[in-house]
């Protein structure tokens, strides 16, 4: 059985979501956040970067949430979380799946981290974030999800960043993205994952020290 190293309030929920969709159980090893909202030292014993998610399966250790999602659909022969191969939608989806961590996350976190610390979001960070939020708004189009009604890997990947943006009030003025976030929260895999492991974003009484 797959072992998932799952830090609280983290990207590990993406993996739990896909596993729920695939009907695959896992051995979930939970890690609490430290007082400073970091990963505990114990995660460094698992992987040199000390980040979550990481999975172990049949002697393989796989890090990076996008790679883990790809690994799982390949392993279980799932074709329902990606557009059909050979279509242009297939490559648009691959690009979006990589876009979330390779481009969007860094820009989003430059706005999220000050907001989490109770500080104003610098104008430059807000302006950079706005470029990405406008871009994703265009991608959603008529929605409700990125590729219509079925949740794809890229939707699962988006969910963590959207959860944090919404939590810190950074989606205000983006009604399409607010609706997208609502639609993500209605997905059965999201519901199962968050019921099992708690919310993706920290609750409002959590302080970042
Ligand atoms: N690009 C990686 C990012 C992994 C990552 O930064 N995970 C966060 C949790 S969401 C973490 O472990 N942070 C703890 C820390 O840096 O102390 C992925 O997509 O899996």
XYZ file of N, CA, C and O and ligand atoms in Angstrom:
856
model
N 0.849 -1.201 0.000
C 0.000 0.000 0.000
C 0.888 1.257 0.000
O 1.953 1.260 0.600
N 0.420 2.294 -0.654
C 1.170 3.556 -0.709
C 1.205 4.205 0.672
O 0.199 4.245 1.383
N 2.383 4.700 1.046
C 2.499 5.506 2.261
C 2.572 6.967 1.840
O 3.361 7.328 0.958
N 1.726 7.791 2.450
C 1.729 9.233 2.164
C 2.177 9.974 3.413
O 1.570 9.834 4.477
N 3.256 10.748 3.261
C 3.719 11.595 4.363
C 3.000 12.930 4.238
O 3.227 13.692 3.291
N 2.087 13.165 5.177
C 1.131 14.276 5.051
C 1.319 15.287 6.179
O 0.992 15.014 7.332
N 1.830 16.443 5.802
C 1.937 17.563 6.746
C 0.563 18.224 6.862
O -0.173 18.320 5.878
N 0.244 18.693 8.084
C -1.061 19.351 8.282
C -1.140 20.632 7.447
O -0.145 21.313 7.259
N -2.325 20.977 7.003
C -2.565 22.171 6.180
C -1.562 22.236 5.018
O -0.764 23.179 4.904
N -1.583 21.234 4.173
C -0.539 21.208 3.145
C -1.024 20.654 1.807
O -2.155 20.191 1.667
N -0.090 20.682 0.871
C -0.321 20.145 -0.469
C -0.597 18.644 -0.455
O -1.005 18.086 -1.479
N -0.368 17.984 0.667
C -0.635 16.541 0.748
C -2.113 16.239 0.487
O -2.461 15.140 0.031
N -2.982 17.218 0.747
C -4.419 16.995 0.518
C -4.705 16.733 -0.963
O -5.645 16.032 -1.312
N -3.865 17.302 -1.840
C -4.032 17.014 -3.281
C -3.941 15.510 -3.534
O -4.721 14.945 -4.317
N -2.972 14.890 -2.892
C -2.744 13.453 -3.110
C -3.900 12.640 -2.521
O -4.401 11.696 -3.142
N -4.343 13.059 -1.349
C -5.487 12.362 -0.726
C -6.730 12.476 -1.599
O -7.517 11.534 -1.697
N -6.904 13.613 -2.212
C -8.064 13.838 -3.107
C -8.012 12.840 -4.256
O -8.987 12.126 -4.531
N -6.864 12.767 -4.938
C -6.788 11.847 -6.081
C -6.955 10.393 -5.623
O -7.666 9.613 -6.271
N -6.326 10.040 -4.502
C -6.475 8.661 -4.008
C -7.943 8.354 -3.719
O -8.423 7.245 -4.008
N -8.657 9.328 -3.174
C -10.096 9.128 -2.899
C -10.841 8.905 -4.214
O -11.660 7.988 -4.329
N -10.539 9.708 -5.228
C -11.193 9.537 -6.538
C -10.900 8.157 -7.118
O -11.757 7.555 -7.785
N -9.673 7.689 -6.893
C -9.267 6.398 -7.466
C -9.728 5.220 -6.610
O -9.542 4.064 -6.992
N -10.293 5.537 -5.441
C -10.755 4.474 -4.544
C -9.597 3.686 -3.948
O -9.737 2.510 -3.635
N -8.448 4.359 -3.800
C -7.263 3.683 -3.265
C -6.984 4.144 -1.840
O -6.827 5.344 -1.602
N -6.887 3.215 -0.918
C -6.517 3.599 0.444
C -5.019 3.905 0.514
O -4.276 3.585 -0.422
N -4.579 4.534 1.566
C -3.140 4.728 1.757
C -2.841 4.660 3.239
O -3.735 4.764 4.071
N -1.563 4.441 3.511
C -1.095 4.516 4.892
C -0.645 5.956 5.090
O 0.398 6.346 4.573
N -1.472 6.750 5.759
C -1.159 8.187 5.914
C -0.368 8.410 7.189
O -0.828 8.046 8.274
N 0.813 9.001 7.038
C 1.615 9.348 8.214
C 1.499 10.858 8.376
O 1.889 11.617 7.477
N 0.924 11.273 9.504
C 0.652 12.704 9.715
C 1.790 13.404 10.453
O 2.418 12.825 11.351
N 2.006 14.653 10.086
C 3.018 15.496 10.736
C 2.365 16.825 11.079
O 1.762 17.467 10.206
N 2.536 17.246 12.345
C 2.003 18.553 12.738
C 2.944 19.665 12.296
O 4.144 19.434 12.152
N 2.415 20.840 12.098
C 3.235 22.024 11.850
C 3.933 22.431 13.155
O 3.399 22.220 14.246
N 5.103 23.050 13.030
C 5.771 23.598 14.217
C 5.093 24.925 14.585
O 4.218 25.417 13.857
N 5.541 25.500 15.699
C 5.006 26.810 16.133
C 5.167 27.861 15.052
O 4.349 28.769 14.927
N 6.217 27.750 14.266
C 6.467 28.721 13.190
C 5.832 28.284 11.874
O 6.193 28.761 10.808
N 4.932 27.326 11.965
C 4.178 26.831 10.811
C 5.075 26.160 9.775
O 4.780 26.129 8.588
N 6.182 25.578 10.231
C 7.067 24.867 9.312
C 6.845 23.361 9.482
O 6.141 22.908 10.384
N 7.495 22.595 8.589
C 7.457 21.139 8.737
C 8.372 20.735 9.889
O 9.405 21.376 10.105
N 8.033 19.686 10.623
C 8.911 19.246 11.716
C 10.149 18.542 11.154
O 10.158 18.103 10.005
N 11.179 18.436 11.992
C 12.435 17.776 11.598
C 12.192 16.365 11.084
O 12.902 15.881 10.203
N 11.170 15.703 11.648
C 10.905 14.299 11.269
C 10.737 14.133 9.758
O 11.080 13.086 9.200
N 10.251 15.161 9.079
C 10.061 15.025 7.623
C 11.403 14.985 6.889
O 11.495 14.451 5.786
N 12.452 15.552 7.508
C 13.789 15.490 6.880
C 14.356 14.075 6.937
O 15.265 13.732 6.183
N 13.842 13.269 7.852
C 14.280 11.859 7.907
C 13.669 11.082 6.731
O 14.145 10.026 6.356
N 12.575 11.621 6.189
C 11.885 10.945 5.083
C 12.513 11.341 3.750
O 12.788 10.504 2.889
N 12.731 12.646 3.568
C 13.226 13.181 2.289
C 14.152 14.348 2.613
O 13.852 15.134 3.516
N 15.254 14.498 1.881
C 16.232 15.544 2.220
C 15.651 16.956 2.255
O 16.132 17.812 2.988
N 14.610 17.225 1.467
C 14.042 18.579 1.461
C 13.100 18.817 2.642
O 12.752 19.953 2.941
N 12.661 17.758 3.288
C 11.807 17.910 4.468
C 10.460 18.528 4.167
O 9.880 19.234 4.990
N 9.939 18.305 2.963
C 8.647 18.892 2.559
C 7.601 17.794 2.385
O 7.927 16.616 2.241
N 6.368 18.200 2.309
C 5.250 17.285 2.079
C 4.438 17.835 0.911
O 4.324 19.066 0.778
N 3.891 16.977 0.040
C 3.803 15.524 0.176
C 5.020 14.781 -0.372
O 5.709 15.263 -1.260
N 5.186 13.583 0.199
C 6.111 12.577 -0.331
C 5.366 11.255 -0.223
O 4.668 11.028 0.775
N 5.494 10.414 -1.251
C 4.909 9.071 -1.116
C 5.997 8.016 -1.237
O 7.050 8.256 -1.851
N 5.728 6.885 -0.636
C 6.591 5.704 -0.802
C 5.701 4.589 -1.331
O 4.588 4.388 -0.832
N 6.218 3.917 -2.354
C 5.415 2.863 -2.985
C 6.345 1.856 -3.644
O 7.154 2.256 -4.503
N 6.242 0.606 -3.259
C 7.055 -0.452 -3.874
C 8.527 -0.065 -3.959
O 9.167 -0.228 -5.008
N 9.068 0.504 -2.888
C 10.483 0.864 -2.861
C 10.818 2.169 -3.561
O 11.961 2.613 -3.559
N 9.816 2.822 -4.174
C 10.043 4.126 -4.823
C 9.661 5.220 -3.837
O 8.657 5.098 -3.133
N 10.455 6.294 -3.824
C 10.028 7.481 -3.089
C 9.781 8.579 -4.115
O 10.633 8.846 -4.963
N 8.597 9.174 -4.078
C 8.257 10.201 -5.064
C 7.867 11.480 -4.320
O 6.997 11.457 -3.445
N 8.547 12.572 -4.684
C 8.220 13.894 -4.130
C 7.641 14.750 -5.256
O 7.590 14.304 -6.404
N 7.219 15.959 -4.916
C 6.605 16.922 -5.839
C 5.174 16.487 -6.167
O 4.948 15.464 -6.825
N 4.234 17.311 -5.750
C 2.836 16.897 -5.860
C 2.403 16.638 -7.305
O 1.670 15.680 -7.562
N 2.865 17.442 -8.270
C 2.443 17.188 -9.659
C 2.945 15.821 -10.126
O 2.225 15.082 -10.812
N 4.172 15.497 -9.753
C 4.738 14.204 -10.158
C 3.990 13.058 -9.469
O 3.722 12.020 -10.086
N 3.638 13.267 -8.213
C 2.890 12.232 -7.487
C 1.532 11.999 -8.153
O 1.103 10.855 -8.347
N 0.868 13.085 -8.542
C -0.442 12.927 -9.206
C -0.271 12.147 -10.512
O -1.048 11.232 -10.817
N 0.763 12.521 -11.285
C 1.002 11.789 -12.547
C 1.319 10.315 -12.264
O 0.844 9.416 -12.957
N 2.147 10.085 -11.246
C 2.526 8.720 -10.877
C 1.269 7.888 -10.581
O 1.128 6.748 -11.044
N 0.354 8.483 -9.823
C -0.828 7.713 -9.393
C -1.758 7.387 -10.566
O -2.284 6.271 -10.646
N -1.961 8.342 -11.483
C -2.855 8.017 -12.608
C -2.207 6.952 -13.512
O -2.896 6.086 -14.048
N -0.872 7.032 -13.644
C -0.180 6.002 -14.444
C -0.290 4.649 -13.746
O -0.627 3.638 -14.354
N -0.011 4.647 -12.462
C 0.012 3.388 -11.712
C -1.342 2.684 -11.763
O -1.417 1.465 -11.890
N -2.421 3.461 -11.630
C -3.745 2.835 -11.560
C -4.487 2.888 -12.896
O -5.687 2.589 -12.956
N -3.782 3.263 -13.953
C -4.383 3.231 -15.290
C -5.591 4.131 -15.423
O -6.521 3.838 -16.175
N -5.563 5.241 -14.690
C -6.722 6.136 -14.704
C -6.658 7.076 -15.910
O -5.610 7.666 -16.189
N -7.763 7.211 -16.616
C -7.797 8.131 -17.769
C -8.819 9.253 -17.549
O -9.073 10.041 -18.453
N -9.415 9.303 -16.358
C -10.509 10.261 -16.168
C -10.033 11.621 -15.643
O -10.828 12.549 -15.557
N -8.764 11.748 -15.275
C -8.293 13.018 -14.703
C -7.411 13.818 -15.654
O -6.722 14.745 -15.235
N -7.370 13.398 -16.923
C -6.621 14.149 -17.942
C -7.420 14.106 -19.234
O -8.058 13.084 -19.517
N -7.366 15.171 -20.054
C -8.004 15.088 -21.373
C -7.352 13.965 -22.185
O -6.229 13.546 -21.888
N -8.042 13.505 -23.210
C -7.531 12.379 -24.003
C -6.201 12.720 -24.663
O -6.001 13.844 -25.148
N -5.288 11.749 -24.659
C -3.992 11.932 -25.328
C -4.224 12.217 -26.804
O -5.168 11.693 -27.403
N -3.327 13.034 -27.379
C -3.442 13.335 -28.807
C -4.325 14.539 -29.084
O -4.460 14.950 -30.230
N -4.932 15.097 -28.061
C -5.752 16.303 -28.255
C -4.949 17.516 -27.780
O -4.009 17.375 -26.979
N -5.335 18.711 -28.250
C -4.598 19.890 -27.763
C -4.935 20.132 -26.296
O -4.109 20.657 -25.539
N -6.136 19.731 -25.877
C -6.489 19.889 -24.459
C -5.525 19.096 -23.573
O -5.221 19.505 -22.452
N -5.015 17.979 -24.088
C -4.090 17.155 -23.298
C -2.859 17.985 -22.910
O -2.458 18.021 -21.742
N -2.283 18.690 -23.902
C -1.059 19.450 -23.613
C -1.348 20.715 -22.839
O -0.538 21.154 -22.019
N -2.534 21.319 -23.093
C -2.915 22.481 -22.259
C -2.979 22.048 -20.795
O -2.547 22.761 -19.897
N -3.530 20.859 -20.591
C -3.652 20.369 -19.225
C -2.287 20.082 -18.616
O -2.021 20.427 -17.458
N -1.399 19.455 -19.378
C -0.058 19.165 -18.853
C 0.637 20.464 -18.431
O 1.281 20.529 -17.383
N 0.501 21.487 -19.286
C 1.137 22.774 -18.975
C 0.554 23.367 -17.695
O 1.285 23.885 -16.840
N -0.771 23.266 -17.541
C -1.394 23.832 -16.336
C -1.000 23.070 -15.081
O -0.818 23.659 -14.014
N -0.876 21.771 -15.229
C -0.484 20.957 -14.075
C 0.904 21.398 -13.586
O 1.137 21.518 -12.379
N 1.805 21.689 -14.513
C 3.137 22.169 -14.124
C 3.117 23.640 -13.702
O 3.867 24.056 -12.815
N 2.257 24.417 -14.360
C 2.179 25.865 -14.091
C 1.946 26.160 -12.603
O 2.538 27.080 -12.041
N 1.111 25.348 -11.957
C 0.706 25.682 -10.581
C 1.929 25.827 -9.673
O 2.092 26.840 -8.989
N 2.818 24.836 -9.680
C 3.980 24.935 -8.783
C 5.145 25.695 -9.426
O 5.913 26.353 -8.737
N 5.261 25.600 -10.755
C 6.428 26.205 -11.401
C 6.303 27.724 -11.529
O 7.308 28.431 -11.550
N 5.074 28.244 -11.622
C 4.904 29.690 -11.846
C 3.955 30.349 -10.844
O 4.265 31.390 -10.281
N 2.795 29.742 -10.651
C 1.736 30.404 -9.868
C 2.045 30.430 -8.365
O 1.861 31.453 -7.695
N 2.524 29.312 -7.827
C 2.669 29.200 -6.369
C 3.592 30.289 -5.815
O 3.272 30.932 -4.804
N 4.707 30.515 -6.477
C 5.676 31.481 -5.950
C 5.063 32.888 -5.898
O 5.205 33.608 -4.909
N 4.363 33.241 -6.970
C 3.732 34.566 -7.033
C 2.636 34.666 -5.963
O 2.528 35.667 -5.241
N 1.830 33.619 -5.848
C 0.730 33.636 -4.869
C 1.286 33.726 -3.446
O 0.769 34.486 -2.608
N 2.351 32.975 -3.173
C 2.881 32.954 -1.802
C 3.486 34.298 -1.399
O 3.490 34.655 -0.223
N 3.949 35.072 -2.370
C 4.483 36.411 -2.038
C 3.382 37.329 -1.527
O 3.650 38.334 -0.881
N 2.130 37.013 -1.859
C 1.002 37.774 -1.308
C 0.438 37.085 -0.067
O 0.040 37.734 0.898
N 0.418 35.752 -0.106
C -0.189 34.997 0.996
C 0.633 35.154 2.289
O 0.065 35.356 3.370
N 1.954 35.068 2.182
C 2.768 35.045 3.411
C 2.641 36.325 4.232
O 2.422 36.242 5.446
N 2.724 37.519 3.620
C 2.482 38.696 4.453
C 1.071 38.711 5.035
O 0.888 39.045 6.210
N 0.085 38.304 4.237
C -1.303 38.303 4.744
C -1.422 37.360 5.938
O -2.080 37.677 6.932
N -0.760 36.222 5.855
C -0.768 35.243 6.954
C -0.128 35.855 8.203
O -0.576 35.630 9.326
N 0.896 36.650 8.010
C 1.563 37.293 9.144
C 0.847 38.554 9.613
O 1.356 39.271 10.471
N -0.323 38.846 9.050
C -1.099 40.018 9.472
C -0.549 41.317 8.917
O -0.860 42.405 9.417
N 0.304 41.221 7.895
C 0.901 42.434 7.315
C 0.221 42.768 5.981
O -0.348 41.884 5.341
N 0.309 44.032 5.553
C -0.274 44.371 4.252
C 0.483 43.682 3.125
O 1.689 43.459 3.230
N -0.244 43.360 2.080
C 0.395 42.741 0.907
C 1.080 43.858 0.110
O 0.435 44.837 -0.255
N 2.386 43.736 -0.140
C 3.071 44.779 -0.919
C 2.412 44.968 -2.283
O 1.963 43.992 -2.905
N 2.372 46.218 -2.749
C 1.720 46.525 -4.038
C 2.284 45.670 -5.165
O 1.541 45.203 -6.039
N 3.603 45.489 -5.155
C 4.240 44.726 -6.240
C 3.747 43.277 -6.247
O 3.477 42.693 -7.306
N 3.600 42.693 -5.046
C 3.131 41.302 -4.936
C 1.676 41.211 -5.392
O 1.281 40.267 -6.093
N 0.883 42.199 -4.994
C -0.540 42.192 -5.387
C -0.663 42.316 -6.910
O -1.455 41.614 -7.542
N 0.154 43.180 -7.501
C 0.069 43.388 -8.956
C 0.475 42.113 -9.702
O -0.164 41.732 -10.694
N 1.516 41.451 -9.205
C 1.966 40.211 -9.859
C 0.890 39.139 -9.722
O 0.606 38.389 -10.674
N 0.286 39.072 -8.542
C -0.774 38.081 -8.332
C -1.950 38.353 -9.266
O -2.532 37.418 -9.846
N -2.295 39.619 -9.428
C -3.436 39.971 -10.285
C -3.248 39.470 -11.721
O -4.215 39.054 -12.363
N -2.026 39.510 -12.208
C -1.764 39.012 -13.575
C -2.156 37.540 -13.661
O -2.817 37.098 -14.613
N -1.774 36.760 -12.642
C -2.070 35.317 -12.656
C -3.557 35.055 -12.437
O -4.129 34.160 -13.062
N -4.185 35.846 -11.561
C -5.615 35.614 -11.305
C -6.444 35.943 -12.556
O -7.417 35.238 -12.863
N -6.015 36.953 -13.296
C -6.717 37.272 -14.553
C -6.496 36.146 -15.570
O -7.419 35.759 -16.304
N -5.287 35.626 -15.599
C -4.958 34.518 -16.516
C -5.819 33.286 -16.214
O -6.438 32.690 -17.109
N -5.911 32.917 -14.942
C -6.687 31.721 -14.571
C -8.182 31.968 -14.816
O -8.907 31.065 -15.252
N -8.633 33.186 -14.567
C -10.037 33.525 -14.853
C -10.357 33.239 -16.312
O -11.390 32.631 -16.636
N -9.445 33.645 -17.205
C -9.679 33.408 -18.645
C -9.711 31.908 -18.942
O -10.497 31.423 -19.741
N -8.839 31.155 -18.272
C -8.776 29.713 -18.523
C -10.070 29.014 -18.111
O -10.501 28.048 -18.743
N -10.674 29.489 -17.042
C -11.895 28.834 -16.541
C -13.059 29.063 -17.502
O -13.883 28.166 -17.705
N -13.090 30.225 -18.107
C -14.154 30.494 -19.076
C -15.515 30.261 -18.459
O -15.843 30.812 -17.415
N -16.308 29.386 -19.088
C -17.652 29.090 -18.574
C -17.626 28.100 -17.412
O -18.657 27.838 -16.798
N -16.471 27.499 -17.160
C -16.305 26.610 -16.017
C -17.242 25.419 -16.007
O -17.615 24.952 -17.077
N -17.611 24.929 -14.836
C -17.207 25.466 -13.534
C -15.749 25.146 -13.184
O -15.164 25.811 -12.335
N -15.141 24.151 -13.854
C -13.756 23.778 -13.566
C -12.904 24.117 -14.788
O -13.408 24.650 -15.781
N -11.631 23.780 -14.747
C -10.726 24.199 -15.831
C -11.100 23.587 -17.181
O -10.944 24.207 -18.223
N -11.578 22.336 -17.135
C -11.926 21.644 -18.390
C -13.380 21.191 -18.370
O -13.705 20.094 -18.804
N -14.238 22.051 -17.846
C -15.656 21.700 -17.814
C -16.074 21.191 -16.449
O -15.707 21.764 -15.423
N -16.804 20.078 -16.460
C -17.414 19.611 -15.205
C -16.597 18.564 -14.470
O -16.897 18.249 -13.324
N -15.594 17.991 -15.142
C -14.852 16.888 -14.499
C -13.540 17.409 -13.917
O -12.800 18.125 -14.597
N -13.270 17.066 -12.653
C -12.030 17.538 -12.020
C -10.835 16.810 -12.625
O -10.786 15.585 -12.672
N -9.885 17.603 -13.107
C -8.653 17.081 -13.696
C -7.515 17.222 -12.679
O -7.661 17.905 -11.660
N -6.375 16.639 -13.007
C -5.226 16.775 -12.107
C -4.905 18.246 -11.871
O -4.552 18.644 -10.758
N -5.009 19.070 -12.908
C -4.676 20.497 -12.755
C -5.634 21.187 -11.778
O -5.222 22.098 -11.052
N -6.898 20.773 -11.741
C -7.827 21.339 -10.748
C -7.393 20.943 -9.339
O -7.401 21.769 -8.414
N -7.040 19.678 -9.196
C -6.607 19.198 -7.877
C -5.362 19.990 -7.444
O -5.239 20.416 -6.295
N -4.469 20.210 -8.403
C -3.230 20.927 -8.111
C -3.518 22.385 -7.729
O -2.909 22.937 -6.828
N -4.468 23.004 -8.408
C -4.840 24.409 -8.117
C -5.428 24.562 -6.710
O -5.333 25.635 -6.103
N -6.074 23.512 -6.220
C -6.923 23.678 -5.043
C -6.182 24.246 -3.835
O -6.718 25.107 -3.130
N -4.951 23.809 -3.607
C -4.241 24.258 -2.400
C -3.984 25.767 -2.428
O -4.213 26.469 -1.440
N -3.552 26.259 -3.576
C -3.243 27.691 -3.662
C -4.541 28.511 -3.574
O -4.599 29.545 -2.901
N -5.584 28.009 -4.223
C -6.886 28.696 -4.156
C -7.392 28.744 -2.711
O -7.927 29.764 -2.259
N -7.218 27.640 -1.985
C -7.674 27.587 -0.588
C -6.972 28.675 0.233
O -7.605 29.374 1.036
N -5.672 28.831 0.026
C -4.934 29.841 0.790
C -5.332 31.258 0.368
O -5.513 32.138 1.214
N -5.484 31.455 -0.933
C -5.872 32.791 -1.406
C -7.234 33.184 -0.840
O -7.440 34.315 -0.389
N -8.158 32.243 -0.857
C -9.500 32.529 -0.344
C -9.435 32.795 1.158
O -10.045 33.739 1.662
N -8.652 31.973 1.845
C -8.549 32.083 3.313
C -8.054 33.471 3.737
O -8.456 34.003 4.768
N -7.156 34.050 2.931
C -6.591 35.342 3.303
C -7.215 36.507 2.534
O -6.649 37.589 2.449
N -8.404 36.259 1.977
C -9.173 37.339 1.350
C -8.574 37.857 0.061
O -8.877 38.972 -0.371
N -7.734 37.046 -0.585
C -7.023 37.532 -1.776
C -7.755 37.225 -3.079
O -7.242 37.520 -4.155
N -8.960 36.625 -2.971
C -9.755 36.383 -4.193
C -10.834 37.451 -4.376
O -11.592 37.400 -5.338
N -10.875 38.404 -3.447
C -11.872 39.476 -3.559
C -11.694 40.200 -4.894
O -10.563 40.522 -5.276
N -12.810 40.402 -5.580
C -12.737 41.065 -6.894
C -12.577 40.080 -8.035
O -12.475 40.485 -9.186
N -12.547 38.790 -7.702
C -12.430 37.750 -8.747
C -13.577 36.745 -8.611
O -13.390 35.627 -8.130
N -14.800 37.154 -9.017
C -15.969 36.290 -8.807
C -15.861 34.940 -9.515
O -16.344 33.930 -8.995
N -15.220 34.919 -10.683
C -15.089 33.632 -11.394
C -14.215 32.673 -10.573
O -14.503 31.474 -10.457
N -13.170 33.221 -9.962
C -12.292 32.361 -9.159
C -12.962 31.946 -7.850
O -12.758 30.826 -7.373
N -13.772 32.837 -7.297
C -14.521 32.468 -6.082
C -15.482 31.324 -6.407
O -15.611 30.360 -5.632
N -16.138 31.395 -7.576
C -17.049 30.305 -7.979
C -16.259 29.032 -8.262
O -16.717 27.919 -7.960
N -15.097 29.194 -8.865
C -14.234 28.032 -9.135
C -13.864 27.351 -7.813
O -13.951 26.131 -7.676
N -13.476 28.140 -6.833
C -13.117 27.584 -5.526
C -14.330 26.878 -4.888
O -14.207 25.796 -4.334
N -15.520 27.464 -5.045
C -16.739 26.799 -4.541
C -16.921 25.452 -5.229
O -17.239 24.449 -4.594
N -16.733 25.439 -6.564
C -16.930 24.192 -7.323
C -15.894 23.138 -6.909
O -16.215 21.946 -6.820
N -14.668 23.565 -6.639
C -13.643 22.607 -6.196
C -14.052 21.969 -4.870
O -13.895 20.760 -4.668
N -14.597 22.798 -3.987
C -14.971 22.278 -2.663
C -16.158 21.319 -2.718
O -16.434 20.629 -1.733
N -16.869 21.316 -3.849
C -18.004 20.378 -3.977
C -17.590 19.043 -4.579
O -18.412 18.134 -4.707
N -16.346 18.914 -4.969
C -15.903 17.655 -5.588
C -15.820 16.553 -4.530
O -15.262 16.782 -3.440
N -16.316 15.356 -4.841
C -16.323 14.280 -3.839
C -14.921 13.974 -3.286
O -14.766 13.715 -2.090
N -13.908 14.021 -4.135
C -12.548 13.719 -3.668
C -12.033 14.766 -2.700
O -11.350 14.449 -1.719
N -12.374 16.020 -2.967
C -11.989 17.109 -2.057
C -12.659 16.900 -0.698
O -12.027 17.013 0.351
N -13.960 16.567 -0.765
C -14.728 16.393 0.483
C -14.132 15.226 1.285
O -13.884 15.346 2.486
N -13.860 14.123 0.596
C -13.300 12.950 1.304
C -11.942 13.285 1.907
O -11.647 12.932 3.064
N -11.104 13.979 1.144
C -9.743 14.272 1.612
C -9.761 15.209 2.819
O -9.034 15.003 3.793
N -10.597 16.228 2.755
C -10.603 17.191 3.864
C -11.343 16.635 5.087
O -11.021 16.991 6.219
N -12.283 15.722 4.836
C -12.905 15.067 5.999
C -11.887 14.184 6.708
O -11.856 14.085 7.928
N -11.012 13.565 5.930
C -10.030 12.650 6.522
C -8.883 13.397 7.196
O -8.409 12.991 8.254
N -8.429 14.480 6.572
C -7.173 15.099 7.045
C -7.318 16.544 7.485
O -6.335 17.176 7.852
N -8.527 17.071 7.441
C -8.721 18.463 7.849
C -8.568 19.415 6.672
O -8.225 18.999 5.567
N -8.809 20.712 6.924
C -8.810 21.684 5.819
C -7.418 21.891 5.225
O -6.411 21.603 5.867
N -7.388 22.394 3.984
C -6.101 22.692 3.349
C -5.468 23.932 3.964
O -4.271 23.979 4.201
N -6.281 24.955 4.177
C -5.759 26.209 4.723
C -5.906 26.204 6.238
O -6.855 25.624 6.764
N -4.978 26.849 6.941
C -5.106 26.895 8.400
C -6.322 27.719 8.812
O -6.677 28.678 8.119
N -6.951 27.365 9.935
C -8.110 28.151 10.381
C -7.686 29.555 10.800
O -6.506 29.833 11.000
N -8.675 30.436 10.961
C -8.350 31.854 11.168
C -7.679 32.137 12.516
O -7.060 33.172 12.674
N -7.760 31.201 13.472
C -7.098 31.490 14.750
C -5.630 31.026 14.759
O -4.942 31.124 15.756
N -5.153 30.501 13.602
C -3.751 30.071 13.537
C -2.870 31.289 13.304
O -3.115 32.073 12.402
N -1.847 31.419 14.135
C -0.937 32.541 13.933
C 0.378 32.039 13.391
O 0.864 30.989 13.806
N 0.939 32.784 12.494
C 2.260 32.433 11.972
C 3.267 33.246 12.756
O 3.214 34.465 12.773
N 4.184 32.523 13.432
C 5.122 33.267 14.304
C 6.473 33.367 13.649
O 6.784 32.600 12.775
N 6.663 21.948 -5.039
C 6.395 21.094 -3.902
C 6.222 21.982 -2.670
C 6.245 21.185 -1.381
C 6.071 22.131 -0.188
O 6.600 23.243 -0.157
N 5.292 21.678 0.809
C 5.024 22.481 1.975
C 3.659 22.149 2.540
S 2.343 22.670 1.531
C 6.006 22.152 3.082
O 6.340 20.999 3.263
N 6.380 23.176 3.858
C 7.046 22.998 5.088
C 8.306 23.739 5.226
O 8.811 24.246 4.226
O 8.796 23.816 6.348
C 5.158 20.243 -4.194
O 4.351 20.626 -5.051
O 4.990 19.175 -3.612
